[in-house]
mmCIF file of the C-alpha atoms, coordinates in Angstrom:
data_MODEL
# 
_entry.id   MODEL 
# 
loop_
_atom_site.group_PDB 
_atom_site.id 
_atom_site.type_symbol 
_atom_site.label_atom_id 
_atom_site.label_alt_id 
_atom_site.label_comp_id 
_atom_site.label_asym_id 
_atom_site.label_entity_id 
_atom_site.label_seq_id 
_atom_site.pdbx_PDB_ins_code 
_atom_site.Cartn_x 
_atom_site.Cartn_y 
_atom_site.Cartn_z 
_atom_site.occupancy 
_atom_site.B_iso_or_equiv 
_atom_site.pdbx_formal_charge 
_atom_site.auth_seq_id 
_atom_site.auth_comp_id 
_atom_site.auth_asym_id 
_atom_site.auth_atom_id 
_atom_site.pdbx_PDB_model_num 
ATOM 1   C CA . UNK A 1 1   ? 0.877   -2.336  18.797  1.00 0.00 ? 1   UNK A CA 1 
ATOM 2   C CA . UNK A 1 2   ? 1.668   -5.577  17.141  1.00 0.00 ? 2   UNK A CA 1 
ATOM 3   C CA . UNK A 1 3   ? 3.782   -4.844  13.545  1.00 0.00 ? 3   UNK A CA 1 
ATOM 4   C CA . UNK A 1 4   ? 0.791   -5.900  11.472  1.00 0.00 ? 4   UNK A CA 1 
ATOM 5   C CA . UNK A 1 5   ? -2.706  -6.191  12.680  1.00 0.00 ? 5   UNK A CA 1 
ATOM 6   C CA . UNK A 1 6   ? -6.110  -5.075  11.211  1.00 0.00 ? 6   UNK A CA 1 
ATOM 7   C CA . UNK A 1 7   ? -7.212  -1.494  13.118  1.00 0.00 ? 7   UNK A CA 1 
ATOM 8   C CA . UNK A 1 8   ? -10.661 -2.772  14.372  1.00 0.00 ? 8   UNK A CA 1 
ATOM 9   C CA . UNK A 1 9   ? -10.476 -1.813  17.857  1.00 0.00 ? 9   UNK A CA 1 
ATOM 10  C CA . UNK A 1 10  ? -10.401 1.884   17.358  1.00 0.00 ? 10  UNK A CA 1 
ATOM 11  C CA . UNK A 1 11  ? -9.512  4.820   20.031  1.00 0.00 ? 11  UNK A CA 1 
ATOM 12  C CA . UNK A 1 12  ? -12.754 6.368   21.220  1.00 0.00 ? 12  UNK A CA 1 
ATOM 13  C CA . UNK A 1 13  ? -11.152 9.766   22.003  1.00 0.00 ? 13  UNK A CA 1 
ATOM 14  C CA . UNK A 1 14  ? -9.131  9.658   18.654  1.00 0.00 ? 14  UNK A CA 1 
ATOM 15  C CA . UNK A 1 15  ? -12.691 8.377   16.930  1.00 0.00 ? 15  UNK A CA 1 
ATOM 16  C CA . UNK A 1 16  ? -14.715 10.695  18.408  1.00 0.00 ? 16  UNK A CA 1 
ATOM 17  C CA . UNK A 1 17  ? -12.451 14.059  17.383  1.00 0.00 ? 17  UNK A CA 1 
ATOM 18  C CA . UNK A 1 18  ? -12.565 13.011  13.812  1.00 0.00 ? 18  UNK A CA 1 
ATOM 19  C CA . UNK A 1 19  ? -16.126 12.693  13.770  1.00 0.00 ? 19  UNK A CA 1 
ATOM 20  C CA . UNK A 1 20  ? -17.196 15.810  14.704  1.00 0.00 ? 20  UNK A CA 1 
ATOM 21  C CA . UNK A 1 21  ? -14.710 17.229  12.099  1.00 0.00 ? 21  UNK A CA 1 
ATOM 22  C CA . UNK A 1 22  ? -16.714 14.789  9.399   1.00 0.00 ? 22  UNK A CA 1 
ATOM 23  C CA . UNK A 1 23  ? -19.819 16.050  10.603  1.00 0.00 ? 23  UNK A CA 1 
ATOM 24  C CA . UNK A 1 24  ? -18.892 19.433  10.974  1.00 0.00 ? 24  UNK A CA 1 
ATOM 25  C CA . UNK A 1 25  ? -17.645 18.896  6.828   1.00 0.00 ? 25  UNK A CA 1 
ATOM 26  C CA . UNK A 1 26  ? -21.052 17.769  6.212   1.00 0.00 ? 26  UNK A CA 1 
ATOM 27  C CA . UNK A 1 27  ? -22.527 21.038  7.120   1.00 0.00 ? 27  UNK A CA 1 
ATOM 28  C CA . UNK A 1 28  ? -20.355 23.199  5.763   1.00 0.00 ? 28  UNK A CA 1 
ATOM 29  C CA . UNK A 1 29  ? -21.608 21.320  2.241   1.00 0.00 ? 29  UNK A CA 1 
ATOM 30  C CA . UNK A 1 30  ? -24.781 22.187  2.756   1.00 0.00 ? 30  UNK A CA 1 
ATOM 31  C CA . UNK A 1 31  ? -25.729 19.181  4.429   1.00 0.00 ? 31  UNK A CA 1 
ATOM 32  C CA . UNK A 1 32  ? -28.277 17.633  6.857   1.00 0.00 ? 32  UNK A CA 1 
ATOM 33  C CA . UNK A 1 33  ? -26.083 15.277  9.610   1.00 0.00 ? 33  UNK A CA 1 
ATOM 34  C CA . UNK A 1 34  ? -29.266 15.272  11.466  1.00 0.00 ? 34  UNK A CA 1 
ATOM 35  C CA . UNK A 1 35  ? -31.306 13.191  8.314   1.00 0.00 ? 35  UNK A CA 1 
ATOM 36  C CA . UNK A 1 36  ? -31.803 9.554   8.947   1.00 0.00 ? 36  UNK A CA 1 
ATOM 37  C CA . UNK A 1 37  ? -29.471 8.549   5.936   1.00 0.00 ? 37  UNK A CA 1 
ATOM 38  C CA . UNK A 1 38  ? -26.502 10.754  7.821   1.00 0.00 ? 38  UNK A CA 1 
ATOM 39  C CA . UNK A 1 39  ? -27.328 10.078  11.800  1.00 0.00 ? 39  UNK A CA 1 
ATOM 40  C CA . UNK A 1 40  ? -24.345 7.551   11.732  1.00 0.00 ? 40  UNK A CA 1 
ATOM 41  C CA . UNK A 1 41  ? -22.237 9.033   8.777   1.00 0.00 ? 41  UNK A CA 1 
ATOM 42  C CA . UNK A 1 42  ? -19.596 10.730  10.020  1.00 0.00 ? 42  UNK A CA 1 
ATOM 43  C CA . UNK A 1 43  ? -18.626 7.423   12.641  1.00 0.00 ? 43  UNK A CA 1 
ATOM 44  C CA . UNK A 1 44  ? -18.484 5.673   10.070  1.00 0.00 ? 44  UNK A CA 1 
ATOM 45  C CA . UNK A 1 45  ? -16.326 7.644   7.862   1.00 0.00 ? 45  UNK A CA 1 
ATOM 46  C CA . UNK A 1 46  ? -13.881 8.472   10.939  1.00 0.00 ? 46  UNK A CA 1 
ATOM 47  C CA . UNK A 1 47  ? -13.702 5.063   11.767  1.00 0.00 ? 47  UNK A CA 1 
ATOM 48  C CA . UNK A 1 48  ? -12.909 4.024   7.971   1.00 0.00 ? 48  UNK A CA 1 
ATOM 49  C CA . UNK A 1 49  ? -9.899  6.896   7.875   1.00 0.00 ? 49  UNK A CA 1 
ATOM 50  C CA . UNK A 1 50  ? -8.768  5.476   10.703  1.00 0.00 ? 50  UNK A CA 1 
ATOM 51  C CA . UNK A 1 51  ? -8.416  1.934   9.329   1.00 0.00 ? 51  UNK A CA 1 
ATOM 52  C CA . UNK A 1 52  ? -7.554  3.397   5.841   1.00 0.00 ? 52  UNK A CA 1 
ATOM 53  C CA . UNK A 1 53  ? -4.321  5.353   7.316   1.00 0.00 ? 53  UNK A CA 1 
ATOM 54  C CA . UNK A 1 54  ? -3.473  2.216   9.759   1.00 0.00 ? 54  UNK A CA 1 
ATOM 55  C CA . UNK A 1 55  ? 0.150   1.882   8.245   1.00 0.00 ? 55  UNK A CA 1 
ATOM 56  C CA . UNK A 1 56  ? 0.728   4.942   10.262  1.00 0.00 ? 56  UNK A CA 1 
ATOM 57  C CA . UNK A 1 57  ? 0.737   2.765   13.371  1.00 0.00 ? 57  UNK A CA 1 
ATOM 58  C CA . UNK A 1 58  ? 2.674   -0.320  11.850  1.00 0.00 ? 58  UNK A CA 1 
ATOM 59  C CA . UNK A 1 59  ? 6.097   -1.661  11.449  1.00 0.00 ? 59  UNK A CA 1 
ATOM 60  C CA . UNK A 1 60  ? 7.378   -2.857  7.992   1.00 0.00 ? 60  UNK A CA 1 
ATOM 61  C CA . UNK A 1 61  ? 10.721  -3.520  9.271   1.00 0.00 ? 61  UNK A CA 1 
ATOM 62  C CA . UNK A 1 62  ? 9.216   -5.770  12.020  1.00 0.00 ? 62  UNK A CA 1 
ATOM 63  C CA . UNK A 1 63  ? 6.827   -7.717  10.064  1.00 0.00 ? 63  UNK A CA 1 
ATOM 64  C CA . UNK A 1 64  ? 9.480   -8.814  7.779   1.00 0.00 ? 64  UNK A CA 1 
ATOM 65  C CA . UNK A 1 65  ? 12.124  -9.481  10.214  1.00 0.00 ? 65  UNK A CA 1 
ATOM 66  C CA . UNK A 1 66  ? 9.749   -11.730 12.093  1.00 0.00 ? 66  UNK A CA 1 
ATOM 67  C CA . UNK A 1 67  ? 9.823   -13.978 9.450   1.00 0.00 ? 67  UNK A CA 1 
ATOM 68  C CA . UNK A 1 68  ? 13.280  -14.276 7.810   1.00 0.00 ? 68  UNK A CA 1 
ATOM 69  C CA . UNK A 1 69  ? 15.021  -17.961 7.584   1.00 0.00 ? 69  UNK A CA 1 
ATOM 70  C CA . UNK A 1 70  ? 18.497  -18.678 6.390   1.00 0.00 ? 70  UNK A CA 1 
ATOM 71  C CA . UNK A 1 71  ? 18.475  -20.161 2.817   1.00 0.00 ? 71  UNK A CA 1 
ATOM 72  C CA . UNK A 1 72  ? 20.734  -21.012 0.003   1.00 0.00 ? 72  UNK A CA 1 
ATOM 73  C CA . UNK A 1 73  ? 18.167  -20.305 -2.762  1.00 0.00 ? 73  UNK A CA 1 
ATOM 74  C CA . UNK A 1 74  ? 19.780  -17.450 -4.846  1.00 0.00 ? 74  UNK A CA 1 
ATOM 75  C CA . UNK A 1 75  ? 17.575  -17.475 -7.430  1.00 0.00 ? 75  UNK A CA 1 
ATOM 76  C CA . UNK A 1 76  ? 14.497  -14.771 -8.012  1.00 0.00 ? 76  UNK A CA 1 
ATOM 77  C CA . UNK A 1 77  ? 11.518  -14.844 -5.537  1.00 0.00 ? 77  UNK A CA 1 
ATOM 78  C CA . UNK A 1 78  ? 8.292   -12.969 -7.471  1.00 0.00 ? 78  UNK A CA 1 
ATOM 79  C CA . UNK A 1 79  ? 4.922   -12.254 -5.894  1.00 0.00 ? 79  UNK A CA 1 
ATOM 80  C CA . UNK A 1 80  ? 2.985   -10.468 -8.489  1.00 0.00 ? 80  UNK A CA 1 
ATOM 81  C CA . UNK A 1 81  ? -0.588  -9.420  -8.644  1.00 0.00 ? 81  UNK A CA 1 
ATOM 82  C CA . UNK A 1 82  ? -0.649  -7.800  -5.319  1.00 0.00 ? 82  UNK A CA 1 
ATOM 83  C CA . UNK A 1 83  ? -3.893  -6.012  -4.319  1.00 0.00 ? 83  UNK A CA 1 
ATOM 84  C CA . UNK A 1 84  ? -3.107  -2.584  -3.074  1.00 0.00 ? 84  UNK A CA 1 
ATOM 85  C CA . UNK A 1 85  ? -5.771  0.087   -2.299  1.00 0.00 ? 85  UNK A CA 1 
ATOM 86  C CA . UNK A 1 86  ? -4.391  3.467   -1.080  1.00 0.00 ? 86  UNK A CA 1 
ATOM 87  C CA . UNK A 1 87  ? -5.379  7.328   -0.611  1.00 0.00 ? 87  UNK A CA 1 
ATOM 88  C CA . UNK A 1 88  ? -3.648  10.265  -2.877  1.00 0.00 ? 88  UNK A CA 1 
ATOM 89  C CA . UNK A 1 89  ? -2.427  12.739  0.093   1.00 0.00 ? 89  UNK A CA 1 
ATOM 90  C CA . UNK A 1 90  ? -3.379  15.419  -2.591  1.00 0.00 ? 90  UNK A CA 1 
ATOM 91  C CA . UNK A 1 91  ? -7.355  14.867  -2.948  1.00 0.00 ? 91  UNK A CA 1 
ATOM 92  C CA . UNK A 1 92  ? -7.549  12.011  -0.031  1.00 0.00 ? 92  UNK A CA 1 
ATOM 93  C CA . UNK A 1 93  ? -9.011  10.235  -2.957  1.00 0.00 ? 93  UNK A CA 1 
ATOM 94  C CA . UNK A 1 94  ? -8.246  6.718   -3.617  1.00 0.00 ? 94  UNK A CA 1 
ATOM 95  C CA . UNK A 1 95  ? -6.145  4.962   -6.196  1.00 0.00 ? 95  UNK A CA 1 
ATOM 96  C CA . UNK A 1 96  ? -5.828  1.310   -6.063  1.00 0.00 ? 96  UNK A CA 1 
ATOM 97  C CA . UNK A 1 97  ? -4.153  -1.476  -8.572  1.00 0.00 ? 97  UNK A CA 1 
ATOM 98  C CA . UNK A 1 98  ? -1.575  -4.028  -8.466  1.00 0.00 ? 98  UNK A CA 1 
ATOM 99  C CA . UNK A 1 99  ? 1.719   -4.468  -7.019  1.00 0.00 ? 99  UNK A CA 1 
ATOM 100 C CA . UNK A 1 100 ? 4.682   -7.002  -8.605  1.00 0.00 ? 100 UNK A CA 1 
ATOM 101 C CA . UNK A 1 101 ? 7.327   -7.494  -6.383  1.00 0.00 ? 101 UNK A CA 1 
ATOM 102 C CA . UNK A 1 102 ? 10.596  -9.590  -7.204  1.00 0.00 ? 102 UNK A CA 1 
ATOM 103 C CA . UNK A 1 103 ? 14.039  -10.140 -5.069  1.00 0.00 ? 103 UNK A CA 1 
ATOM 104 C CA . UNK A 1 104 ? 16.832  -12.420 -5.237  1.00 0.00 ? 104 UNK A CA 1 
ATOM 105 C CA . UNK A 1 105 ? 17.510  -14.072 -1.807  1.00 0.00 ? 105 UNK A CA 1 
ATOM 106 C CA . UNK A 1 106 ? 21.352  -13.493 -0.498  1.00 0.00 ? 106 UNK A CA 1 
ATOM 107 C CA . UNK A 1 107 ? 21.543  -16.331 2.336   1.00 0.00 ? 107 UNK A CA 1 
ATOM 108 C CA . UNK A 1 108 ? 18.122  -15.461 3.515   1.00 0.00 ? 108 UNK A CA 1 
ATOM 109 C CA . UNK A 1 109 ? 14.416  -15.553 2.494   1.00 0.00 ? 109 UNK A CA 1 
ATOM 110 C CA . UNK A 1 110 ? 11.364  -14.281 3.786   1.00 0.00 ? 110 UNK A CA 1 
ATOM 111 C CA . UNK A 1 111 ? 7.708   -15.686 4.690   1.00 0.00 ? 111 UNK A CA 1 
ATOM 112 C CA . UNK A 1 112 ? 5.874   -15.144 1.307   1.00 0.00 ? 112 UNK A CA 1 
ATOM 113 C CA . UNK A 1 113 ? 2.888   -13.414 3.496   1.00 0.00 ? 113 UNK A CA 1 
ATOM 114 C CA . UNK A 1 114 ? 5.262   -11.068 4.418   1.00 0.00 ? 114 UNK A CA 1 
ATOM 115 C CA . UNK A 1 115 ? 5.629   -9.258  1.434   1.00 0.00 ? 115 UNK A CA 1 
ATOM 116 C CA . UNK A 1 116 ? 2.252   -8.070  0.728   1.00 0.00 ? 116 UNK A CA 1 
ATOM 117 C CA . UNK A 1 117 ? 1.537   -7.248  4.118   1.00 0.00 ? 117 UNK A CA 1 
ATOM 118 C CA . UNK A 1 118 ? 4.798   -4.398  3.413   1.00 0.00 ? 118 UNK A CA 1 
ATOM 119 C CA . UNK A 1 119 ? 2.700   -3.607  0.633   1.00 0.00 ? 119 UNK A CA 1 
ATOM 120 C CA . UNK A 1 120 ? -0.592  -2.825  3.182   1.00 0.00 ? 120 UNK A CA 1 
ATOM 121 C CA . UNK A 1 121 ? 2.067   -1.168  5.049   1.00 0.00 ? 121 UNK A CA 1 
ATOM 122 C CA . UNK A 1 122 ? 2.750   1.702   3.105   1.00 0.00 ? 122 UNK A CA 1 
ATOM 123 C CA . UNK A 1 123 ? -0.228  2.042   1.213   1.00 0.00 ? 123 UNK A CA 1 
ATOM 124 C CA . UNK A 1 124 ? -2.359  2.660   4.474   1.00 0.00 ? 124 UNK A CA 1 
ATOM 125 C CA . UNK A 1 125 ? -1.485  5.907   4.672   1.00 0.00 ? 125 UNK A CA 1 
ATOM 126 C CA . UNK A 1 126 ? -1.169  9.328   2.616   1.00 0.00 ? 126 UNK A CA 1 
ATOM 127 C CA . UNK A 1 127 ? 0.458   8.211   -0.328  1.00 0.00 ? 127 UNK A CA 1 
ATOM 128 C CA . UNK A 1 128 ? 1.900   9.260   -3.612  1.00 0.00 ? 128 UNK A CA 1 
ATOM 129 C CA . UNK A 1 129 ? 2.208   6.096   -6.533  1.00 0.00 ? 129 UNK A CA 1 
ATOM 130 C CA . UNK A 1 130 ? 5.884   7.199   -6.718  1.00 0.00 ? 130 UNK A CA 1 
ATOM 131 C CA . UNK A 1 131 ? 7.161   7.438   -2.638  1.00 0.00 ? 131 UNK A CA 1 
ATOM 132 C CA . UNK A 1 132 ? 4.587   4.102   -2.231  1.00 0.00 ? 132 UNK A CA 1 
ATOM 133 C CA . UNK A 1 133 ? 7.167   2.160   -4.860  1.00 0.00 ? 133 UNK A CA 1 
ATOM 134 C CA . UNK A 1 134 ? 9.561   3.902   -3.513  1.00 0.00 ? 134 UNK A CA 1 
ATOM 135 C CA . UNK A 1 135 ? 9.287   2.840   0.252   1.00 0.00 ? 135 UNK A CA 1 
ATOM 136 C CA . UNK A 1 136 ? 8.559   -0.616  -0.527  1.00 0.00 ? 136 UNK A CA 1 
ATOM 137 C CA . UNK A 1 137 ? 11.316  -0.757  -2.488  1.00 0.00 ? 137 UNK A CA 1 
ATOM 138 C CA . UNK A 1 138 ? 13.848  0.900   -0.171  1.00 0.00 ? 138 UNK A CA 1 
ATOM 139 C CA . UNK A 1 139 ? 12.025  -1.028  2.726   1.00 0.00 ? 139 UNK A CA 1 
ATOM 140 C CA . UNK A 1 140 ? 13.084  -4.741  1.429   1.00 0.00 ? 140 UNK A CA 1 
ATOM 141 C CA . UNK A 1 141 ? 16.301  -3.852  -0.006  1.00 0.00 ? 141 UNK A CA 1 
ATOM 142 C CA . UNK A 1 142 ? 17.188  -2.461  3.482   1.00 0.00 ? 142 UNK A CA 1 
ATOM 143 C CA . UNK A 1 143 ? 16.049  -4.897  5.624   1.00 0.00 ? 143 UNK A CA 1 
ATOM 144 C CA . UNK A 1 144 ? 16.723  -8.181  3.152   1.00 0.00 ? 144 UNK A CA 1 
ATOM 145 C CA . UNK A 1 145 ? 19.639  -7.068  1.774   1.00 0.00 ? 145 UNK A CA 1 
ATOM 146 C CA . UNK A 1 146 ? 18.935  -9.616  -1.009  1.00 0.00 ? 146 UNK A CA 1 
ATOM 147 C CA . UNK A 1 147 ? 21.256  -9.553  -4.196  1.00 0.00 ? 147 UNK A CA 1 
ATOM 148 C CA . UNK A 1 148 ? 18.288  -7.507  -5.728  1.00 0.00 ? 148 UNK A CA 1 
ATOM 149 C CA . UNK A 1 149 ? 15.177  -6.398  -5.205  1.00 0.00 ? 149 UNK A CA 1 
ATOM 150 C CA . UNK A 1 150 ? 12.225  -5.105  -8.356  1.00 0.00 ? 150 UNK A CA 1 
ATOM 151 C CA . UNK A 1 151 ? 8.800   -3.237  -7.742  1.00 0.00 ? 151 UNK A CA 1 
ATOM 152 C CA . UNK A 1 152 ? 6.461   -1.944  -10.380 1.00 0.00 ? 152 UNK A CA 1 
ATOM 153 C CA . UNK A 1 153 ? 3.245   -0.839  -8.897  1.00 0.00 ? 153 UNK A CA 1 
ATOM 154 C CA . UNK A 1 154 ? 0.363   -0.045  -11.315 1.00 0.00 ? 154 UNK A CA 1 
ATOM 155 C CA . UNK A 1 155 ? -2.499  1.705   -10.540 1.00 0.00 ? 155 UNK A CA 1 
ATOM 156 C CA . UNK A 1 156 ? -5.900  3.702   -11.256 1.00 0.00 ? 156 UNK A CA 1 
ATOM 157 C CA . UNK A 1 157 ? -6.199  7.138   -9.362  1.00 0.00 ? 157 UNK A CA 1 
ATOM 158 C CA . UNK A 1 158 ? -9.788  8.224   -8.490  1.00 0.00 ? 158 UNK A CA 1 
ATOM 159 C CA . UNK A 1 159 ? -8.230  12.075  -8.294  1.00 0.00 ? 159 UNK A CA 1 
ATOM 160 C CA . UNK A 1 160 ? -7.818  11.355  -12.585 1.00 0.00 ? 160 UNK A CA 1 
ATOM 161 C CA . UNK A 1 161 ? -10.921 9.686   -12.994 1.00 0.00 ? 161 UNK A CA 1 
ATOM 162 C CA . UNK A 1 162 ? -13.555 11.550  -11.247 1.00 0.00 ? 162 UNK A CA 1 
ATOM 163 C CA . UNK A 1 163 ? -12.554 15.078  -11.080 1.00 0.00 ? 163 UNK A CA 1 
ATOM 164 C CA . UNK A 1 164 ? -9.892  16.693  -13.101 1.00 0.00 ? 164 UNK A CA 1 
ATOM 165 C CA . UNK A 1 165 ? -8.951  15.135  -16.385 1.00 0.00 ? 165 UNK A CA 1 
ATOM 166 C CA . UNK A 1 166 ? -11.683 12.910  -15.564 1.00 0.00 ? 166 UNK A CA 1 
ATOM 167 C CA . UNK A 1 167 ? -9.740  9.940   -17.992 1.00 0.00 ? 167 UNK A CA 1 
ATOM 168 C CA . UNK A 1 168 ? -11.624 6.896   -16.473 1.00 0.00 ? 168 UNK A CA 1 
ATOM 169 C CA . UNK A 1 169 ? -8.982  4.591   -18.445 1.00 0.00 ? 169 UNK A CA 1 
ATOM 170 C CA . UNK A 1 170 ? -5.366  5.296   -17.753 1.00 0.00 ? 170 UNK A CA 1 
ATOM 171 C CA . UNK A 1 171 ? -2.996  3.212   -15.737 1.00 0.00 ? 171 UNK A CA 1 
ATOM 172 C CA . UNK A 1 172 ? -0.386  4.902   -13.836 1.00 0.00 ? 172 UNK A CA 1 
ATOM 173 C CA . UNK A 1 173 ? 2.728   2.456   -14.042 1.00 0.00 ? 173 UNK A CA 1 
ATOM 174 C CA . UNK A 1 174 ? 5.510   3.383   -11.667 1.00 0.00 ? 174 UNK A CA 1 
ATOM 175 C CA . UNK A 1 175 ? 8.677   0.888   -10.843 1.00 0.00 ? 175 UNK A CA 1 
ATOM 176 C CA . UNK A 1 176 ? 12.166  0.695   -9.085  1.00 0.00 ? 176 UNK A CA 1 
ATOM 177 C CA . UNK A 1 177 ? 15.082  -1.570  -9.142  1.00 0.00 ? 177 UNK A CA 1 
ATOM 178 C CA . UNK A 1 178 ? 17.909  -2.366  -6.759  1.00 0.00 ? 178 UNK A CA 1 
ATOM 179 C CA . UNK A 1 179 ? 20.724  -4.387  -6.972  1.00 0.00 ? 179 UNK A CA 1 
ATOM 180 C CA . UNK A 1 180 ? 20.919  -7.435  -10.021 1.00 0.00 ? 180 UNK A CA 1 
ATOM 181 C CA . UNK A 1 181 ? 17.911  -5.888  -11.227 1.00 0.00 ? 181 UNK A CA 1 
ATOM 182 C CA . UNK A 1 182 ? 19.759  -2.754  -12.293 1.00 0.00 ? 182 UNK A CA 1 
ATOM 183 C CA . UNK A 1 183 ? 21.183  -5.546  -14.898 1.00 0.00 ? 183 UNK A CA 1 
ATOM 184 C CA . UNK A 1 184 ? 18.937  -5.283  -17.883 1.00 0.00 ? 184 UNK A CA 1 
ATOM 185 C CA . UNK A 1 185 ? 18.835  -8.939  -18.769 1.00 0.00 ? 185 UNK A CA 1 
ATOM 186 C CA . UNK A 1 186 ? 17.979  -9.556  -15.149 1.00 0.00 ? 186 UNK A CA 1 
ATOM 187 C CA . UNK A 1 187 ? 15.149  -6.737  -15.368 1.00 0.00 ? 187 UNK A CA 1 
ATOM 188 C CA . UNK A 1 188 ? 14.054  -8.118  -18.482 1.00 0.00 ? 188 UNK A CA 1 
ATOM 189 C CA . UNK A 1 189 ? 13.147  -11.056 -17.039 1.00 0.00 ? 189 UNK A CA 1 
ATOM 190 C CA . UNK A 1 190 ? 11.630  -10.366 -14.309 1.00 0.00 ? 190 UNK A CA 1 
ATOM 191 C CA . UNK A 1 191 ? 8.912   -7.721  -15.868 1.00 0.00 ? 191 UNK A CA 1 
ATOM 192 C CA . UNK A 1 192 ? 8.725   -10.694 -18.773 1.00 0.00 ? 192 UNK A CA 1 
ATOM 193 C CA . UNK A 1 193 ? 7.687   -12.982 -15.707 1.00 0.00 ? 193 UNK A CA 1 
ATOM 194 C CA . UNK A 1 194 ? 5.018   -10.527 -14.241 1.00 0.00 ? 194 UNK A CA 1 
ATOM 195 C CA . UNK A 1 195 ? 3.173   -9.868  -17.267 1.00 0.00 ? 195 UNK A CA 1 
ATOM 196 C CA . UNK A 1 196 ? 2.830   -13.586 -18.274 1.00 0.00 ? 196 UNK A CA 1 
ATOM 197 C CA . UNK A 1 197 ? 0.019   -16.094 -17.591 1.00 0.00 ? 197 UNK A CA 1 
ATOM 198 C CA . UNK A 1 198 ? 1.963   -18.892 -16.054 1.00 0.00 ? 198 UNK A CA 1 
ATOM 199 C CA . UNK A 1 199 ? -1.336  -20.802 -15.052 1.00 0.00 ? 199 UNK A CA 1 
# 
């Protein structure tokens, strides 16, 4: 499979073995699958685990090594704002929110593209807030060896909000710094940059 490409064409006999589980979850709730609302149901929901747990089946490494050019701009690269939607591997719930991502380039940069597709990556799968930073952290720091690399990742978890503490407003913030960016002037600047309006 190609390091980064949208599941759409889905594996019948893979497809077909998690529907019957989805259906076979739907009775055991109590349940019609047979009611016209349900008929299609449980395709549907197989078909959207399978594209939400895609990053099982993709290459982070390869996607950004595909697109690394030599460069002698040393100073820090941020993309901030990224959209990330995900699913807690505790509840299979989702949590979803932004991810801010900063390195500083040593000799080499990266397609811009590149770094929130990482960020699709990871989150594609049975995640955690903390290994999700984490692994796209350790991911770009690895691969890039940059002079630094920053994420901060903040996010809402459905598993809070609708069950549980039920706390429909709190933000789980979690972050990670490599490199330059353990340098607190450096790190100051950088979270500075993310949580300014530039435009």
């Amino acid at each position: 499979m190609a390091p980064y490409k949208n599941l759409e064409e889905y594996n019948l006999e893979i497809t077909d073995e998690v529907k019957m589980r989805y259906s076979s979850i739907l009775n055991e709730i109590g349940e019609d699958v047979e009611r016209e609302g349900l008929l299609k149901t449980p395709e549907r929901a197989a078909k959207a685990m399978l594209f939400l747990t895609q990053g099982y089946k993709q290459n982070a490494v390869e996607i950004l090594e595909g697109a690394m050019f030599k460069e002698t701009y040393d100073d820090m690269v941020i993309i901030k704002d990224i959209e990330l939607y995900s699913l807690c591997e505790h509840h299979m719930l989702p949590f979803f929110g932004k991810a801010h991502i900063a390195y500083i380039p040593n000799g080499q940069i990266v397609g811009l593209s590149k770094i929130p597709r990482v960020v699709d990556v990871f989150a594609r799968r049975l995640q955690v807030q903390e290994r999700l930073t984490h692994d796209i952290l350790e991911c770009l720091n690895n691969t890039l060896k940059p002079k630094g690399v920053a994420v901060v990742i903040e996010a809402s978890h459905m598993c809070m909000m609708m069950r549980g503490v039920q706390k429909q407003n709190s933000v789980t913030t979690t972050s990670g710094f490599r490199g330059q960016f353990e340098k607190i002037e450096t790190r100051s600047e950088f979270l500075k940059l993310i949580s300014s309006d530039l435009s």
